[in-house]
Amino acid sequence: MHRLVDHSAIQTFSENHFQMEEIICERAQNKKRKVRQVQRDLSYRWPNNTVPYFVGNVTSNIKKSVRMAIEELHAWTCVRFQSVNQRYSNGDSVRIVDLGSCSSPIGRQQIGIQDVSLTKNCWGMGTAIHELMHAIGIEHTQSRSDRNRYLDILAQNIDQRDLPNFELLSPRLWANLVPYDYGSVMHYSADSFSNKDDEQTMLPKDRSFIETMGSMIPNFYDFDQINQYYQCYDNCRSTGRTANCANGGIPNPNNCQVCNCPMGYGGDLCDQRPEGCGSTLVATYRWQKQKLTVRFNRNDDQYFTFCNLWIVGPTGRTIQVIYEITSESTRKQICSFGCYEGGVEVKHLEDPRITNDRDCCLNTPLNLTTTVNPLPVILYTSGATVTYDFSYRYL
Ligand SMILES: [Zn+2]
């Protein structure tokens, strides 16, 4: 489905600090661009899956963002960030520091101390995990060698000096371990490096993903990529009993009895609606209408509050939903490339692991029909209380 992005709202949020800071970051990196940031060359991995790190002089918000990002990485992967003294001299380490940008080199540099920079304009946990994933060794999604199958690059909106950011990684040196995911936390937004207000620099071939790109939410495949790169899954292969995961889940390398679940799925085996905010809606043959609201919880400061719903129809039946944001002013408030103020994701696509088209502008109601049943609906916000009008039925 093609939707136009509300430009007036985008303009309001043109102070996309994450993106601006990343520009600084990537320019800085380009100066020393050698083909040394390679995944196939395993010397850029951290030995024993362990990244020694220490935190320099940064704000409490940055400290919290880094702490949350490390907690996520520890929960999902076998990579460990090990807190060390700043006089650590037993090998390479990462220093979290404010150099006025959001930036990190890619992988272990073998230079002793290497910096992950986070500054006040970096966007919370989402940017912290993006930069830490660079430090672990992960490059940008839009640099992948298969990128041109998924994006149209609008070079007319990019300054010459920024074009290197759109270069492709060599498939000889870089491996693509997971499918191309527009919702990866390593993917830039549609207007990154734009030399004109409001103009896009990259368009997804499937235009319904235009707001999805620039995500601040690490997705299933982000963690899966780390687990493959660091061979975390070997741990569960060598143990006898592993969980039999549903809905695309994979046994967690830290505890093979429970699964890493794609978004929208929970429980030990990914066969439950995730715990916390949300409910299960039972679809009938007749249309039902319901207002669904997500409210920000202050405990989620520096990140999002999520609500997970399931719409359930009789086994084997197709589900149809129509949804929109109730309030026009809220719609304008949260509309942005990347949906970092909040959004909705209805997981209607066949692959339960991949990020579906996320929406935060919804200029017109979305209407979709899917055989995915139960149908996960994910609402999230970083501040605003957002209410959606949902109509649903089975066919
Ligand atoms: Zn980056």
Coordinates of N, CA, C and O in Angstrom, one line a residue, residues 143-282:
S143 N 23.8 -0.5 3.6 CA 25.1 -0.7 2.9 C 25.3 -2.1 2.4 O 26.3 -2.4 1.8
R144 N 24.3 -3.0 2.7 CA 24.5 -4.4 2.3 C 24.6 -4.5 0.8 O 24.0 -3.7 0.0
S145 N 25.3 -5.5 0.4 CA 25.6 -5.7 -1.0 C 24.3 -6.0 -1.8 O 24.3 -5.7 -3.0
D146 N 23.2 -6.4 -1.2 CA 22.0 -6.7 -1.9 C 21.0 -5.5 -1.7 O 19.8 -5.6 -2.1
R147 N 21.5 -4.4 -1.2 CA 20.6 -3.2 -1.0 C 19.8 -2.8 -2.2 O 18.6 -2.4 -2.0
N148 N 20.4 -2.8 -3.4 CA 19.6 -2.3 -4.5 C 18.4 -3.1 -4.9 O 17.6 -2.6 -5.7
R149 N 18.3 -4.2 -4.3 CA 17.0 -5.0 -4.5 C 15.9 -4.5 -3.7 O 14.8 -4.8 -3.8
Y150 N 16.3 -3.7 -2.7 CA 15.3 -3.2 -1.7 C 15.1 -1.7 -1.6 O 14.1 -1.3 -1.1
L151 N 16.0 -1.0 -2.1 CA 16.0 0.5 -2.0 C 16.2 1.2 -3.4 O 17.0 0.7 -4.2
D152 N 15.5 2.3 -3.6 CA 15.9 3.2 -4.7 C 16.6 4.4 -4.0 O 16.1 5.0 -3.1
I153 N 17.8 4.7 -4.5 CA 18.6 5.8 -3.9 C 18.4 7.0 -4.8 O 18.5 6.9 -6.0
L154 N 18.0 8.1 -4.2 CA 17.7 9.3 -4.9 C 18.9 10.3 -4.8 O 19.0 11.2 -4.0
A155 N 19.9 10.0 -5.7 CA 21.2 10.7 -5.6 C 21.0 12.2 -5.7 O 21.8 13.0 -5.2
Q156 N 19.9 12.7 -6.4 CA 19.8 14.1 -6.6 C 19.5 14.9 -5.3 O 19.7 16.1 -5.3
N157 N 19.2 14.1 -4.3 CA 18.9 14.8 -3.0 C 20.1 14.6 -2.0 O 19.9 14.9 -0.8
I158 N 21.2 14.1 -2.5 CA 22.3 13.8 -1.7 C 23.5 14.7 -2.1 O 23.8 14.7 -3.3
D159 N 24.2 15.3 -1.2 CA 25.4 16.1 -1.6 C 26.5 15.1 -2.0 O 26.6 14.0 -1.4
Q160 N 27.3 15.5 -2.9 CA 28.4 14.7 -3.4 C 29.3 14.1 -2.2 O 29.6 12.9 -2.2
R161 N 29.6 14.9 -1.2 CA 30.4 14.5 -0.2 C 29.8 13.4 0.7 O 30.4 12.7 1.5
D162 N 28.4 13.3 0.6 CA 27.7 12.3 1.4 C 27.5 11.0 0.7 O 27.1 10.0 1.3
L163 N 27.8 11.0 -0.6 CA 27.5 9.8 -1.4 C 28.2 8.6 -0.9 O 27.7 7.5 -1.0
P164 N 29.5 8.7 -0.3 CA 30.1 7.5 0.1 C 29.3 6.7 1.2 O 29.5 5.5 1.3
N165 N 28.4 7.4 1.9 CA 27.6 6.7 2.8 C 26.6 5.7 2.2 O 26.0 4.9 2.8
F166 N 26.5 5.9 0.8 CA 25.5 5.0 0.1 C 26.3 3.9 -0.7 O 25.7 3.2 -1.5
E167 N 27.6 3.8 -0.4 CA 28.4 2.8 -1.1 C 28.0 1.4 -0.6 O 27.5 1.3 0.5
L168 N 28.1 0.5 -1.5 CA 27.8 -0.9 -1.1 C 29.0 -1.6 -0.5 O 30.1 -1.4 -1.0
L169 N 28.7 -2.5 0.4 CA 29.8 -3.3 1.0 C 30.1 -4.5 0.0 O 29.2 -5.0 -0.7
S170 N 31.3 -4.8 -0.1 CA 31.7 -5.9 -1.0 C 31.2 -7.2 -0.5 O 31.5 -7.6 0.6
P171 N 30.5 -8.0 -1.3 CA 30.0 -9.3 -0.9 C 31.2 -10.3 -0.7 O 31.1 -11.3 0.0
R172 N 32.3 -9.9 -1.2 CA 33.5 -10.8 -1.1 C 34.0 -10.7 0.4 O 34.6 -11.6 1.0
L173 N 33.8 -9.5 1.0 CA 34.3 -9.2 2.3 C 33.3 -9.3 3.4 O 33.6 -9.5 4.6
W174 N 32.0 -9.1 3.0 CA 30.9 -9.0 4.0 C 29.9 -10.1 3.7 O 29.5 -10.3 2.6
A175 N 29.5 -10.7 4.8 CA 28.4 -11.7 4.6 C 27.1 -11.2 5.1 O 27.1 -10.4 6.1
N176 N 26.0 -11.5 4.4 CA 24.7 -11.1 4.8 C 24.1 -12.4 5.5 O 23.7 -13.3 4.9
L177 N 24.0 -12.3 6.8 CA 23.6 -13.5 7.6 C 22.1 -13.6 7.8 O 21.7 -14.7 8.2
V178 N 21.4 -12.5 7.6 CA 20.0 -12.5 7.8 C 19.3 -11.8 6.6 O 19.9 -11.1 5.9
P179 N 18.0 -12.0 6.5 CA 17.3 -11.3 5.4 C 17.3 -9.8 5.6 O 17.5 -9.3 6.7
Y180 N 17.1 -9.1 4.5 CA 17.1 -7.7 4.5 C 15.9 -7.2 5.3 O 14.8 -7.6 4.9
D181 N 16.1 -6.5 6.4 CA 15.0 -6.1 7.2 C 14.9 -4.5 7.3 O 15.8 -3.9 7.9
Y182 N 13.9 -4.0 6.7 CA 13.7 -2.5 6.7 C 13.6 -2.0 8.2 O 13.9 -0.8 8.4
G183 N 13.2 -2.8 9.1 CA 13.0 -2.3 10.5 C 14.2 -2.6 11.4 O 14.2 -2.4 12.6
S184 N 15.4 -3.0 10.8 CA 16.6 -3.2 11.5 C 17.0 -1.9 12.2 O 16.8 -0.8 11.7
V185 N 17.5 -2.0 13.4 CA 18.0 -0.8 14.2 C 19.3 -0.3 13.5 O 19.7 0.8 13.8
M186 N 19.8 -1.0 12.5 CA 21.0 -0.6 11.8 C 20.6 0.0 10.4 O 21.5 0.3 9.6
H187 N 19.3 0.3 10.2 CA 18.9 0.9 8.9 C 18.6 2.4 9.1 O 18.0 2.7 10.1
Y188 N 19.1 3.2 8.2 CA 18.9 4.6 8.3 C 17.4 4.9 7.8 O 16.8 4.1 7.2
S189 N 17.0 6.2 8.1 CA 15.7 6.6 7.8 C 15.7 7.1 6.3 O 16.7 7.4 5.7
A190 N 14.5 7.3 5.8 CA 14.3 7.6 4.4 C 14.9 9.0 4.0 O 15.2 9.2 2.8
D191 N 15.1 9.9 5.0 CA 15.6 11.2 4.6 C 17.0 11.4 5.1 O 17.5 12.6 5.2
S192 N 17.7 10.4 5.5 CA 19.1 10.5 6.0 C 20.0 11.1 4.9 O 19.9 10.7 3.7
F193 N 20.8 12.0 5.3 CA 21.8 12.7 4.4 C 21.1 13.6 3.3 O 21.7 13.9 2.3
S194 N 19.8 13.9 3.6 CA 19.2 14.7 2.6 C 19.7 16.2 2.5 O 20.0 16.7 3.6
N195 N 19.9 16.7 1.3 CA 20.4 18.1 1.2 C 19.3 19.1 1.1 O 19.5 20.2 0.9
K196 N 18.0 18.6 1.1 CA 16.8 19.4 1.0 C 15.9 19.1 2.1 O 15.7 17.9 2.5
D197 N 15.2 20.0 2.7 CA 14.2 19.8 3.7 C 13.1 18.8 3.1 O 12.7 19.0 1.9
D198 N 12.7 17.9 3.9 CA 11.6 17.0 3.5 C 11.9 16.0 2.4 O 11.0 15.2 2.1
E199 N 13.0 16.2 1.7 CA 13.2 15.3 0.6 C 13.8 14.0 1.0 O 14.7 13.9 1.9
Q200 N 13.4 12.9 0.4 CA 13.9 11.6 0.7 C 15.2 11.2 -0.1 O 15.3 11.7 -1.2
T201 N 16.0 10.4 0.5 CA 17.3 10.0 -0.1 C 17.2 8.5 -0.5 O 18.0 8.1 -1.3
M202 N 16.4 7.8 0.2 CA 16.2 6.4 -0.1 C 14.8 6.0 0.0 O 14.1 6.4 1.0
L203 N 14.3 5.3 -1.0 CA 12.9 4.8 -0.9 C 12.9 3.3 -1.0 O 13.5 2.7 -1.8
P204 N 12.1 2.7 -0.1 CA 12.0 1.3 -0.1 C 11.2 0.9 -1.4 O 10.3 1.6 -1.8
K205 N 11.7 -0.2 -2.0 CA 10.9 -0.7 -3.2 C 9.5 -0.9 -2.9 O 8.6 -0.7 -3.7
D206 N 9.2 -1.5 -1.7 CA 7.9 -1.6 -1.2 C 7.6 -0.3 -0.4 O 8.1 -0.2 0.8
R207 N 6.9 0.6 -1.0 CA 6.8 1.9 -0.4 C 6.1 1.9 1.0 O 6.1 2.9 1.7
S208 N 5.4 0.8 1.3 CA 4.7 0.8 2.6 C 5.7 0.8 3.7 O 5.3 1.0 4.9
F209 N 7.0 0.6 3.4 CA 8.0 0.5 4.5 C 8.7 1.9 4.7 O 9.7 1.9 5.4
I210 N 8.1 2.9 4.2 CA 8.9 4.2 4.2 C 9.1 4.7 5.6 O 10.1 5.3 5.9
E211 N 8.1 4.5 6.5 CA 8.2 5.0 7.9 C 9.0 4.0 8.7 O 9.4 4.3 9.8
T212 N 9.0 2.7 8.3 CA 9.7 1.7 9.0 C 11.2 1.9 9.1 O 11.8 1.6 10.2
M213 N 11.8 2.4 8.0 CA 13.2 2.6 8.0 C 13.6 3.7 9.0 O 13.0 4.7 9.1
G214 N 14.7 3.5 9.7 CA 15.2 4.4 10.7 C 14.7 4.0 12.1 O 14.6 4.8 13.0
S215 N 14.4 2.7 12.2 CA 13.8 2.2 13.5 C 14.8 2.4 14.7 O 16.0 2.3 14.6
M216 N 14.2 2.7 15.8 CA 14.9 2.8 17.1 C 14.6 1.5 17.9 O 14.9 1.5 19.1
I217 N 14.1 0.5 17.3 CA 13.8 -0.7 18.1 C 14.6 -1.9 17.5 O 14.5 -2.2 16.3
P218 N 15.5 -2.5 18.3 CA 16.3 -3.6 17.8 C 15.3 -4.7 17.4 O 14.4 -5.1 18.3
N219 N 15.5 -5.3 16.3 CA 14.5 -6.4 15.8 C 15.1 -7.7 16.0 O 16.3 -7.9 16.2
F220 N 14.3 -8.7 15.9 CA 14.7 -10.1 16.0 C 15.9 -10.4 15.2 O 16.9 -11.1 15.7
Y221 N 15.9 -10.0 13.9 CA 17.0 -10.3 13.0 C 18.3 -9.6 13.4 O 19.4 -10.0 13.1
D222 N 18.2 -8.5 14.1 CA 19.4 -7.8 14.6 C 20.1 -8.7 15.6 O 21.4 -8.9 15.5
F223 N 19.4 -9.2 16.5 CA 20.0 -10.1 17.5 C 20.4 -11.5 16.9 O 21.5 -12.0 17.2
D224 N 19.6 -11.9 15.9 CA 19.9 -13.2 15.2 C 21.3 -13.1 14.5 O 22.1 -14.0 14.5
Q225 N 21.5 -11.9 13.9 CA 22.7 -11.6 13.2 C 23.9 -11.7 14.1 O 25.0 -12.3 13.8
I226 N 23.8 -11.1 15.3 CA 24.9 -11.1 16.2 C 25.1 -12.6 16.7 O 26.3 -13.0 16.7
N227 N 24.1 -13.3 17.0 CA 24.2 -14.7 17.4 C 24.9 -15.6 16.4 O 25.7 -16.4 16.7
Q228 N 24.6 -15.3 15.1 CA 25.2 -16.1 14.0 C 26.7 -15.7 13.9 O 27.6 -16.5 13.8
Y229 N 26.9 -14.4 13.9 CA 28.3 -13.9 13.7 C 29.2 -14.4 14.8 O 30.4 -14.7 14.6
Y230 N 28.7 -14.4 16.1 CA 29.5 -14.8 17.2 C 29.3 -16.3 17.5 O 29.8 -16.8 18.5
Q231 N 28.7 -17.0 16.6 CA 28.5 -18.5 16.7 C 27.8 -18.8 18.1 O 28.2 -19.9 18.7
C232 N 26.9 -18.0 18.5 CA 26.3 -18.2 19.8 C 25.4 -19.5 19.8 O 25.2 -20.1 20.8
Y233 N 24.9 -19.8 18.6 CA 23.9 -20.9 18.6 C 24.6 -22.3 18.8 O 23.9 -23.3 19.1
D234 N 26.0 -22.3 18.7 CA 26.7 -23.6 18.9 C 26.4 -24.2 20.3 O 26.3 -25.4 20.5
N235 N 26.1 -23.2 21.2 CA 25.9 -23.6 22.6 C 24.7 -24.6 22.7 O 24.7 -25.6 23.4
C236 N 23.6 -24.2 22.0 CA 22.4 -25.0 22.1 C 22.5 -26.3 21.2 O 21.8 -27.3 21.4
R237 N 23.3 -26.2 20.1 CA 23.4 -27.4 19.3 C 24.1 -28.5 20.1 O 23.9 -29.7 19.8
S238 N 25.0 -28.2 21.0 CA 25.8 -29.2 21.7 C 25.1 -29.7 22.9 O 25.5 -30.7 23.5
T239 N 24.0 -29.0 23.3 CA 23.2 -29.6 24.5 C 22.0 -30.4 24.0 O 21.5 -30.1 22.9
G240 N 21.6 -31.3 24.8 CA 20.6 -32.3 24.3 C 19.3 -31.7 24.1 O 18.7 -31.7 23.0
R241 N 18.7 -31.0 25.2 CA 17.4 -30.6 25.1 C 17.3 -29.1 24.8 O 17.8 -28.3 25.5
T242 N 16.6 -28.8 23.7 CA 16.4 -27.4 23.3 C 14.9 -27.2 23.1 O 14.2 -28.1 22.8
A243 N 14.5 -26.0 23.4 CA 13.1 -25.6 23.2 C 12.6 -25.8 21.8 O 13.4 -25.6 20.8
N244 N 11.4 -26.2 21.6 CA 10.8 -26.3 20.3 C 9.9 -25.0 20.1 O 8.8 -25.0 20.5
C245 N 10.6 -24.1 19.5 CA 10.0 -22.7 19.4 C 8.9 -22.6 18.3 O 9.1 -23.1 17.2
A246 N 7.9 -21.9 18.6 CA 6.9 -21.6 17.6 C 7.1 -20.2 17.0 O 7.9 -19.4 17.5
N247 N 6.4 -19.9 15.9 CA 6.3 -18.6 15.3 C 7.7 -18.0 15.0 O 7.9 -16.8 15.2
G248 N 8.6 -18.8 14.6 CA 9.9 -18.3 14.1 C 10.9 -18.1 15.2 O 12.0 -17.5 15.0
G249 N 10.6 -18.4 16.5 CA 11.5 -18.3 17.6 C 12.7 -19.2 17.4 O 12.7 -20.2 16.7
I250 N 13.8 -18.9 18.1 CA 15.0 -19.6 18.1 C 15.5 -19.8 19.6 O 15.4 -18.9 20.3
P251 N 15.9 -21.0 19.9 CA 16.4 -21.2 21.3 C 17.4 -20.2 21.7 O 18.3 -19.9 21.0
N252 N 17.2 -19.6 22.9 CA 18.1 -18.5 23.4 C 19.5 -19.2 23.7 O 19.5 -20.1 24.5
P253 N 20.6 -18.6 23.2 CA 21.9 -19.2 23.4 C 22.3 -19.2 24.9 O 23.2 -20.0 25.3
N254 N 21.7 -18.4 25.7 CA 22.0 -18.4 27.1 C 21.2 -19.4 27.9 O 21.5 -19.7 29.1
N255 N 20.1 -19.8 27.4 CA 19.2 -20.8 28.0 C 18.4 -21.5 26.9 O 17.4 -21.0 26.5
C256 N 18.9 -22.7 26.5 CA 18.3 -23.4 25.4 C 16.9 -23.9 25.6 O 16.3 -24.3 24.6
Q257 N 16.4 -23.8 26.8 CA 15.1 -24.2 27.1 C 14.0 -23.2 26.8 O 12.8 -23.5 26.8
V258 N 14.4 -22.0 26.6 CA 13.5 -20.9 26.3 C 13.9 -20.3 24.9 O 15.0 -20.4 24.5
C259 N 13.0 -19.6 24.3 CA 13.2 -19.1 23.0 C 13.4 -17.6 22.9 O 12.8 -16.8 23.7
N260 N 14.2 -17.1 22.0 CA 14.1 -15.7 21.6 C 13.0 -15.6 20.6 O 12.9 -16.3 19.6
C261 N 12.0 -14.7 21.0 CA 10.8 -14.6 20.2 C 10.8 -13.4 19.3 O 11.2 -12.3 19.7
P262 N 10.3 -13.5 18.1 CA 10.0 -12.4 17.2 C 9.0 -11.4 17.9 O 8.2 -11.9 18.7
M263 N 9.1 -10.2 17.6 CA 8.1 -9.2 18.2 C 6.7 -9.6 17.9 O 6.4 -10.2 16.9
G264 N 5.9 -9.5 18.9 CA 4.5 -9.8 18.8 C 4.2 -11.2 19.4 O 3.0 -11.6 19.5
Y265 N 5.3 -12.0 19.7 CA 5.1 -13.3 20.3 C 5.9 -13.4 21.6 O 7.0 -12.8 21.7
G266 N 5.4 -14.2 22.6 CA 6.0 -14.3 23.9 C 5.9 -15.6 24.5 O 5.5 -16.6 23.8
G267 N 6.1 -15.7 25.8 CA 6.1 -17.0 26.4 C 7.5 -17.7 26.2 O 8.2 -17.3 25.3
D268 N 7.7 -18.8 26.9 CA 9.0 -19.5 26.7 C 9.1 -20.1 25.3 O 10.2 -20.2 24.8
L269 N 8.0 -20.4 24.6 CA 8.0 -21.0 23.3 C 7.5 -20.1 22.2 O 7.2 -20.6 21.1
C270 N 7.3 -18.9 22.5 CA 6.8 -17.9 21.5 C 5.4 -18.2 21.0 O 5.0 -17.8 19.9
D271 N 4.6 -19.0 21.8 CA 3.3 -19.3 21.4 C 2.2 -18.6 22.2 O 1.0 -18.9 22.2
Q272 N 2.7 -17.6 22.9 CA 1.8 -16.8 23.7 C 1.8 -15.3 23.3 O 2.8 -14.9 22.7
R273 N 0.8 -14.6 23.7 CA 0.8 -13.1 23.6 C 1.9 -12.6 24.6 O 1.9 -13.1 25.7
P274 N 2.7 -11.7 24.2 CA 3.7 -11.2 25.2 C 3.1 -10.6 26.5 O 2.0 -10.1 26.4
E275 N 3.8 -10.8 27.6 CA 3.2 -10.3 28.9 C 3.1 -8.8 28.8 O 3.8 -8.1 28.0
G276 N 2.4 -8.3 29.8 CA 2.3 -6.8 29.9 C 1.1 -6.2 29.2 O 0.2 -6.9 28.9
C277 N 1.2 -4.9 28.9 CA 0.1 -4.2 28.3 C -0.4 -4.9 27.1 O 0.4 -5.4 26.2
G278 N -1.7 -5.0 26.9 CA -2.3 -5.6 25.8 C -3.4 -6.5 26.1 O -3.7 -6.8 27.3
S279 N -4.1 -7.1 25.1 CA -5.2 -8.1 25.4 C -5.4 -8.9 24.1 O -4.7 -8.6 23.1
T280 N -6.3 -9.9 24.2 CA -6.6 -10.7 23.1 C -8.0 -10.3 22.6 O -8.9 -10.2 23.4
L281 N -8.2 -10.0 21.3 CA -9.5 -9.6 20.8 C -10.0 -10.8 19.9 O -9.2 -11.3 19.1
V282 N -11.2 -11.2 20.2 CA -11.8 -12.3 19.4 C -12.6 -11.8 18.3 O -13.6 -11.0 18.5

